[in-house]
N, CA, C and O atoms as a MOPAC input file, in Angstrom:
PM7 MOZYME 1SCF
protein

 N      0.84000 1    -1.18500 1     0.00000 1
 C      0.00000 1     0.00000 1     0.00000 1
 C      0.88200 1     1.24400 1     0.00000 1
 O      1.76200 1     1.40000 1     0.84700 1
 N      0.68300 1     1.94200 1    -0.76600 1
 C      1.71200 1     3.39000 1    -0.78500 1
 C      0.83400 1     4.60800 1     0.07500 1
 O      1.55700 1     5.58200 1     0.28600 1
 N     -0.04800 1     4.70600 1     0.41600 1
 C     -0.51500 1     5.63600 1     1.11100 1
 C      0.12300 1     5.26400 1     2.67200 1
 O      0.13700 1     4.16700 1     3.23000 1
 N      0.60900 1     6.49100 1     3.13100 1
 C      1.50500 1     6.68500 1     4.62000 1
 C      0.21300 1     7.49500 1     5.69600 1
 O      0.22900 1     7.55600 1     6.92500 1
 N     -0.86800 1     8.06400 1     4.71800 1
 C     -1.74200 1     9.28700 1     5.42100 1
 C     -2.47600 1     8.37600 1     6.60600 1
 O     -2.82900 1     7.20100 1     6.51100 1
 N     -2.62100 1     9.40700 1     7.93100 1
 C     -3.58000 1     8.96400 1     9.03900 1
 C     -4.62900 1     9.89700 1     8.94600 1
 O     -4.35500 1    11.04700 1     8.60300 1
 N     -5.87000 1     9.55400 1     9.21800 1
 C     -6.28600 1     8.22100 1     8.65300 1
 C     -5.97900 1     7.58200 1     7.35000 1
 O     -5.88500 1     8.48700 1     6.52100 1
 N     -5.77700 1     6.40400 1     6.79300 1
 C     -5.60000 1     5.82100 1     5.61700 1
 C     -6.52100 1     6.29400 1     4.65200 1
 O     -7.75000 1     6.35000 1     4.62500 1
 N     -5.25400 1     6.75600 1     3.54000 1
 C     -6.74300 1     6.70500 1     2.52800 1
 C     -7.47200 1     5.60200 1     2.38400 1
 O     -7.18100 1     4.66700 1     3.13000 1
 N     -8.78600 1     5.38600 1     1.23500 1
 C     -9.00000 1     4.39400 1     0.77600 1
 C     -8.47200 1     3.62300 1     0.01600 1
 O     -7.91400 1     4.21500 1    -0.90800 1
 N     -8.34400 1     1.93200 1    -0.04100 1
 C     -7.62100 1     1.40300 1    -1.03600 1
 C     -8.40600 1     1.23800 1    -2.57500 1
 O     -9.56000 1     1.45500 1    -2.94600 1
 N     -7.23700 1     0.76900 1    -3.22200 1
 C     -7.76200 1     0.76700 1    -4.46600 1
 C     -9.28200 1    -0.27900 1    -5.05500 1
 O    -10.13000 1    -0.21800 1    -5.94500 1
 N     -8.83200 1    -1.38400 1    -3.65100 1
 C    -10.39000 1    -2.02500 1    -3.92700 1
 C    -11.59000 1    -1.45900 1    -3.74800 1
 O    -12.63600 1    -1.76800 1    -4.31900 1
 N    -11.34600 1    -0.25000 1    -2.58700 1
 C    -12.91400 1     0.37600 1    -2.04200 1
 C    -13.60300 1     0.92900 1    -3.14000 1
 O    -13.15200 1     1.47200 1    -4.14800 1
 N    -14.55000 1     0.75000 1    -2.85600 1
 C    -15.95500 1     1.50600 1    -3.67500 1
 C    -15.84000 1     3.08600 1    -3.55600 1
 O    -16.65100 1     3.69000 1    -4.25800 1
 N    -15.00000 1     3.84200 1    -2.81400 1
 C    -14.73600 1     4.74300 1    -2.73900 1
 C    -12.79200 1     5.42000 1    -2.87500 1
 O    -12.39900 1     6.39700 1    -2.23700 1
 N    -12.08400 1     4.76700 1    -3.64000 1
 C    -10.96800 1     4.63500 1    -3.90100 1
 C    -10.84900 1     6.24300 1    -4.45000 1
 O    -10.02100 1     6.97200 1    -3.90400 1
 N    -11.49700 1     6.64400 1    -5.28500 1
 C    -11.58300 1     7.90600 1    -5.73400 1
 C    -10.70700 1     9.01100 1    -4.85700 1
 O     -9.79100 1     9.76400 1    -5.18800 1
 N    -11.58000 1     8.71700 1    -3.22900 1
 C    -11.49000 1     9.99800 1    -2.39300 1
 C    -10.19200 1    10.16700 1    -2.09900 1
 O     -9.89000 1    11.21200 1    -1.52300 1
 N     -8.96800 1     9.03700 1    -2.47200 1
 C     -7.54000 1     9.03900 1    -1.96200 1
 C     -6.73300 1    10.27800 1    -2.66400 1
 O     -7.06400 1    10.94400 1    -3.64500 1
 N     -5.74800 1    10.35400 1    -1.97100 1
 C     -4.99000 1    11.60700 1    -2.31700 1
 C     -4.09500 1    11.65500 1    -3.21800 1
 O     -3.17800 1    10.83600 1    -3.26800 1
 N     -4.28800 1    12.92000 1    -4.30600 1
 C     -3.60100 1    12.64300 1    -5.40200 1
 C     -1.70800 1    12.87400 1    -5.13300 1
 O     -1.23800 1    13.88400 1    -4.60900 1
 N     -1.07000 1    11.96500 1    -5.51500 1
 C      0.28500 1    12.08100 1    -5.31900 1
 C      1.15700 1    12.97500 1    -6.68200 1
 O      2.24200 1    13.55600 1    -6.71600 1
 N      0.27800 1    12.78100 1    -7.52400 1
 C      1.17200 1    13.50700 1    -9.04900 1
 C     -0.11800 1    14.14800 1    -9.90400 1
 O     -1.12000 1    13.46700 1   -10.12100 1
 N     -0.03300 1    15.03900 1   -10.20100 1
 C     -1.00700 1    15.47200 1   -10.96100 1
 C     -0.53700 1    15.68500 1   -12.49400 1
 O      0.60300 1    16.00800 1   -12.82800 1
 N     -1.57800 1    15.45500 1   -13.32500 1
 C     -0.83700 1    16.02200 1   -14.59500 1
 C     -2.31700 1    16.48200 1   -15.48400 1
 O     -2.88300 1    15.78900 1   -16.32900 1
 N     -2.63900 1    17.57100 1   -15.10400 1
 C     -4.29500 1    18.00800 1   -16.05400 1
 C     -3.61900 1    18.61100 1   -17.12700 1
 O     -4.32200 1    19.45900 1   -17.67600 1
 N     -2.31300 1    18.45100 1   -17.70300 1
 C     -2.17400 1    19.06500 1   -19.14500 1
 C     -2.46600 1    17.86000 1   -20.08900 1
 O     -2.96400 1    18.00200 1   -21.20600 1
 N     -2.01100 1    16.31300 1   -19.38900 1
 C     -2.67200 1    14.79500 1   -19.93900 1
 C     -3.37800 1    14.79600 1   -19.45200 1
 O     -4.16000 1    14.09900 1   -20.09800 1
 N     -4.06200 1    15.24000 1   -18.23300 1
 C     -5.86100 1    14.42900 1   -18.45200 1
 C     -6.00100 1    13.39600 1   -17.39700 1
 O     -6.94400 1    12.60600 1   -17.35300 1
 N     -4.53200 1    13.45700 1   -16.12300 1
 C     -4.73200 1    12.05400 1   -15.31600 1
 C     -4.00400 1    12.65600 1   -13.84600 1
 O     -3.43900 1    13.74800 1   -13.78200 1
 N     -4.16300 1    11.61600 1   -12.60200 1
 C     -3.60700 1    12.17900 1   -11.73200 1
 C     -3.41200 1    10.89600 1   -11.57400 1
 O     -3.99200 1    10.03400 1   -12.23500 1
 N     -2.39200 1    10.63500 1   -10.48700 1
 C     -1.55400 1     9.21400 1    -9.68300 1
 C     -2.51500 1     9.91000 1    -8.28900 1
 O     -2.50100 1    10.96300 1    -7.65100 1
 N     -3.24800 1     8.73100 1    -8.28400 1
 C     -3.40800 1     8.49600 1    -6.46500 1
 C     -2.83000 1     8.06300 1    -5.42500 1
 O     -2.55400 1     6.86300 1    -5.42200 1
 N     -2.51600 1     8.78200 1    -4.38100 1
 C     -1.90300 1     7.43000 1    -3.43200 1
 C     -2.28000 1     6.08200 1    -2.89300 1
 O     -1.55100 1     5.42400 1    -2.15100 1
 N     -3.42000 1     5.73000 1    -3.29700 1
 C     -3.61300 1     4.10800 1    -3.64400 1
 C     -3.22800 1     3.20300 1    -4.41100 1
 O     -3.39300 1     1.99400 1    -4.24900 1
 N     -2.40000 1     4.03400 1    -5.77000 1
 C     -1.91300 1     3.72100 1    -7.10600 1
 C     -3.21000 1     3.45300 1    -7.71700 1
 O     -3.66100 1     2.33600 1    -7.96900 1
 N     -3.65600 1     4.35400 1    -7.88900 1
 C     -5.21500 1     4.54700 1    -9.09300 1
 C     -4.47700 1     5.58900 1   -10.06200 1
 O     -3.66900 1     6.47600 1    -9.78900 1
 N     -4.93700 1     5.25000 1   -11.08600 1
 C     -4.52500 1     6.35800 1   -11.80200 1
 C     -5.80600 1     6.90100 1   -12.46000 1
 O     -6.19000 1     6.11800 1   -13.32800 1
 N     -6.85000 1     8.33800 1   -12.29300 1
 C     -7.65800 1     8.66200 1   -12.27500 1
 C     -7.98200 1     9.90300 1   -13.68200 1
 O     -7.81200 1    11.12000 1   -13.61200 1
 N     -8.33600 1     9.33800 1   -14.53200 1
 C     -8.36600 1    10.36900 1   -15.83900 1
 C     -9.27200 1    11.24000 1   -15.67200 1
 O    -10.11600 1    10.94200 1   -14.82800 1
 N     -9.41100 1    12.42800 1   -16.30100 1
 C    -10.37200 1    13.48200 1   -16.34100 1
 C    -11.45900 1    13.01100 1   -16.68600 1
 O    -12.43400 1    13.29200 1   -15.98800 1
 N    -11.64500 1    12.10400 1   -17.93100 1
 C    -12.88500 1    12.03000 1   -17.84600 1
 C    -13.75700 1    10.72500 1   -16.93500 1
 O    -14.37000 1     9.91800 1   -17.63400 1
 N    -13.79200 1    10.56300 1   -15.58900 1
 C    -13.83300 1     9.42400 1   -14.59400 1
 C    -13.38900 1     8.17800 1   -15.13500 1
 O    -13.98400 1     7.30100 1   -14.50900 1
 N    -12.44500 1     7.54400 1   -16.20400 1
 C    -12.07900 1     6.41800 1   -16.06100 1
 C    -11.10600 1     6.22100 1   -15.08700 1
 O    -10.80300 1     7.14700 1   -14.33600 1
 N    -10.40800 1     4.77000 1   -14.98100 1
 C     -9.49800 1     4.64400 1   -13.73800 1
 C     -8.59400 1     3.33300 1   -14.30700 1
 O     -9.05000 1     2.20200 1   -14.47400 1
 N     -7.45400 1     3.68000 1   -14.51900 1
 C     -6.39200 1     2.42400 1   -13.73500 1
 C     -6.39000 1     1.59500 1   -12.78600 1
 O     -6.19300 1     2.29600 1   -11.79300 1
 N     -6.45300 1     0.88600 1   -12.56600 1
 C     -6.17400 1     0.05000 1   -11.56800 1
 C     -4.56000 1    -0.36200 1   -10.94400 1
 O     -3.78600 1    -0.56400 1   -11.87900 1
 N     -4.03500 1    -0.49400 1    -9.82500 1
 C     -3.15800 1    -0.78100 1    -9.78200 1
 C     -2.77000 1    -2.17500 1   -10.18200 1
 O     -1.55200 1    -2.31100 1   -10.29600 1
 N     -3.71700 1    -3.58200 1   -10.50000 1
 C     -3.72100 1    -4.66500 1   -10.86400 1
 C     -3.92300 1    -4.57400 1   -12.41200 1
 O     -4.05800 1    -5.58000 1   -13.10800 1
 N     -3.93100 1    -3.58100 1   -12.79300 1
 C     -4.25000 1    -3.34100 1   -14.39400 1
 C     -5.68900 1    -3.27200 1   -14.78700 1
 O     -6.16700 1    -2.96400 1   -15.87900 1
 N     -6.34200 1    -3.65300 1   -13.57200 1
 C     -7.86200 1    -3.53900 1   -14.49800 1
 C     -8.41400 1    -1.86700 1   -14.48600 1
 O     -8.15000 1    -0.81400 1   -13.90500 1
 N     -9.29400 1    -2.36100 1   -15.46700 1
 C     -9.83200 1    -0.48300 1   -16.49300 1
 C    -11.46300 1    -0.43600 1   -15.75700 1
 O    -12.40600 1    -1.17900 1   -16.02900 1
 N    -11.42700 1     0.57500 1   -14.85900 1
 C    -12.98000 1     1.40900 1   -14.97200 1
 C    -13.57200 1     2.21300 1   -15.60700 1
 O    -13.37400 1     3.41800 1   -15.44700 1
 N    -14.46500 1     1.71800 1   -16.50300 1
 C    -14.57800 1     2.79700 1   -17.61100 1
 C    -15.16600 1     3.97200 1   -16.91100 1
 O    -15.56400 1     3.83600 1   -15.75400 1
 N    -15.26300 1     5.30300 1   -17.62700 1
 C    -15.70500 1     6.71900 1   -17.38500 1
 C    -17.50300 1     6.04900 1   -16.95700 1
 O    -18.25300 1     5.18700 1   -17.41600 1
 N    -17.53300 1     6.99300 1   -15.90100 1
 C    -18.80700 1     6.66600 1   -15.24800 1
 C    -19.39000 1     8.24700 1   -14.73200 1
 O    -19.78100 1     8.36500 1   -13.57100 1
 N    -19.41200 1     9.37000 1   -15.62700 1
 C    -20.03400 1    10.72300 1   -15.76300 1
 C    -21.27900 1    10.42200 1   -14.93400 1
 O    -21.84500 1     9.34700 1   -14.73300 1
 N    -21.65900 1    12.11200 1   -14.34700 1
 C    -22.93400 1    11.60000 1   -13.94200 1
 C    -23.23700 1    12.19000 1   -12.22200 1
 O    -22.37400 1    12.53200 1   -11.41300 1
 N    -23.92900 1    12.17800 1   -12.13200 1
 C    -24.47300 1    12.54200 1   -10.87000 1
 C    -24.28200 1    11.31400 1    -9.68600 1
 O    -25.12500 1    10.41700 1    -9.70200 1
 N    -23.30900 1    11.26200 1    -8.77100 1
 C    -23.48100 1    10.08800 1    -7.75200 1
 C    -24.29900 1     9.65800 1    -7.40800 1
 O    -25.11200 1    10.53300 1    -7.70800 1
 N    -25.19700 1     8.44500 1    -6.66400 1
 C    -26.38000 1     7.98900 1    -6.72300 1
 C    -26.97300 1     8.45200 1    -5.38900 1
 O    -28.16200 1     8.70800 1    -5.19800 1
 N    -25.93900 1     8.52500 1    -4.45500 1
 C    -26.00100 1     9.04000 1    -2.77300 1
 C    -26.54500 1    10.55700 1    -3.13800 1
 O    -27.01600 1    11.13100 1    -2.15600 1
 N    -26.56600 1    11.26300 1    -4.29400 1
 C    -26.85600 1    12.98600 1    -4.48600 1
 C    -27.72800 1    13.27200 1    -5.09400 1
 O    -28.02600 1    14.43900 1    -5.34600 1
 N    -28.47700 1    12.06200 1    -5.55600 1
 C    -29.56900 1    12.33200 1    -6.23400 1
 C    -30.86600 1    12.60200 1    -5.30900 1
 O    -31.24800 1    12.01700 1    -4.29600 1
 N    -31.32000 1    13.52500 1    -5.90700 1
 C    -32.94900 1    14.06300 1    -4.60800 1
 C    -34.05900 1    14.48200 1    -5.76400 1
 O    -33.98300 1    15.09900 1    -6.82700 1
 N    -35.08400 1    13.86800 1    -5.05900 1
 C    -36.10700 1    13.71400 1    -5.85600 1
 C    -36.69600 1    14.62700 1    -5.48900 1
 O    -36.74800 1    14.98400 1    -4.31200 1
 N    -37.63500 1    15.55500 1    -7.08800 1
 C    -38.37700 1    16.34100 1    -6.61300 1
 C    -39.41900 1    16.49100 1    -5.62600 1
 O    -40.09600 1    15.47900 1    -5.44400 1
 N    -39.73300 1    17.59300 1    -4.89100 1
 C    -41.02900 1    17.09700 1    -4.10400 1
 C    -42.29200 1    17.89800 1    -4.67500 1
 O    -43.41500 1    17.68600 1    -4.22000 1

């Protein structure tokens, strides 16, 4: 695990891996290095540190969605 932060970030398995802290940024390519080893593109796809690909998942989170009343 490369994250040193207290509390731990999240790891790369969590469902919330996202929220970890970016270690390298580069928005002139379009990606940042997480300290989970995610590698997180502009447009929400993701690296995996095991190599697997999350595709871009745009969009409103599902926890933020509020229904009209």
């Amino acid at each position: 695990m490369l994250c040193q932060h207290q509390p731990a970030c999240p790891t790369a398995e969590d469902t919330d891996r996202e929220a970890a802290r970016v270690t390298a940024a580069h928005p002139e390519q379009g990606w940042s290095l997480l300290c989970n080893g995610v590698i997180f593109f502009e447009d929400t796809g993701e690296l995996l540190p095991d190599c697997s690909v999350i595709e871009p998942h745009r969009g409103p989170a599902q926890h933020v969605l509020v229904e009209a009343a």
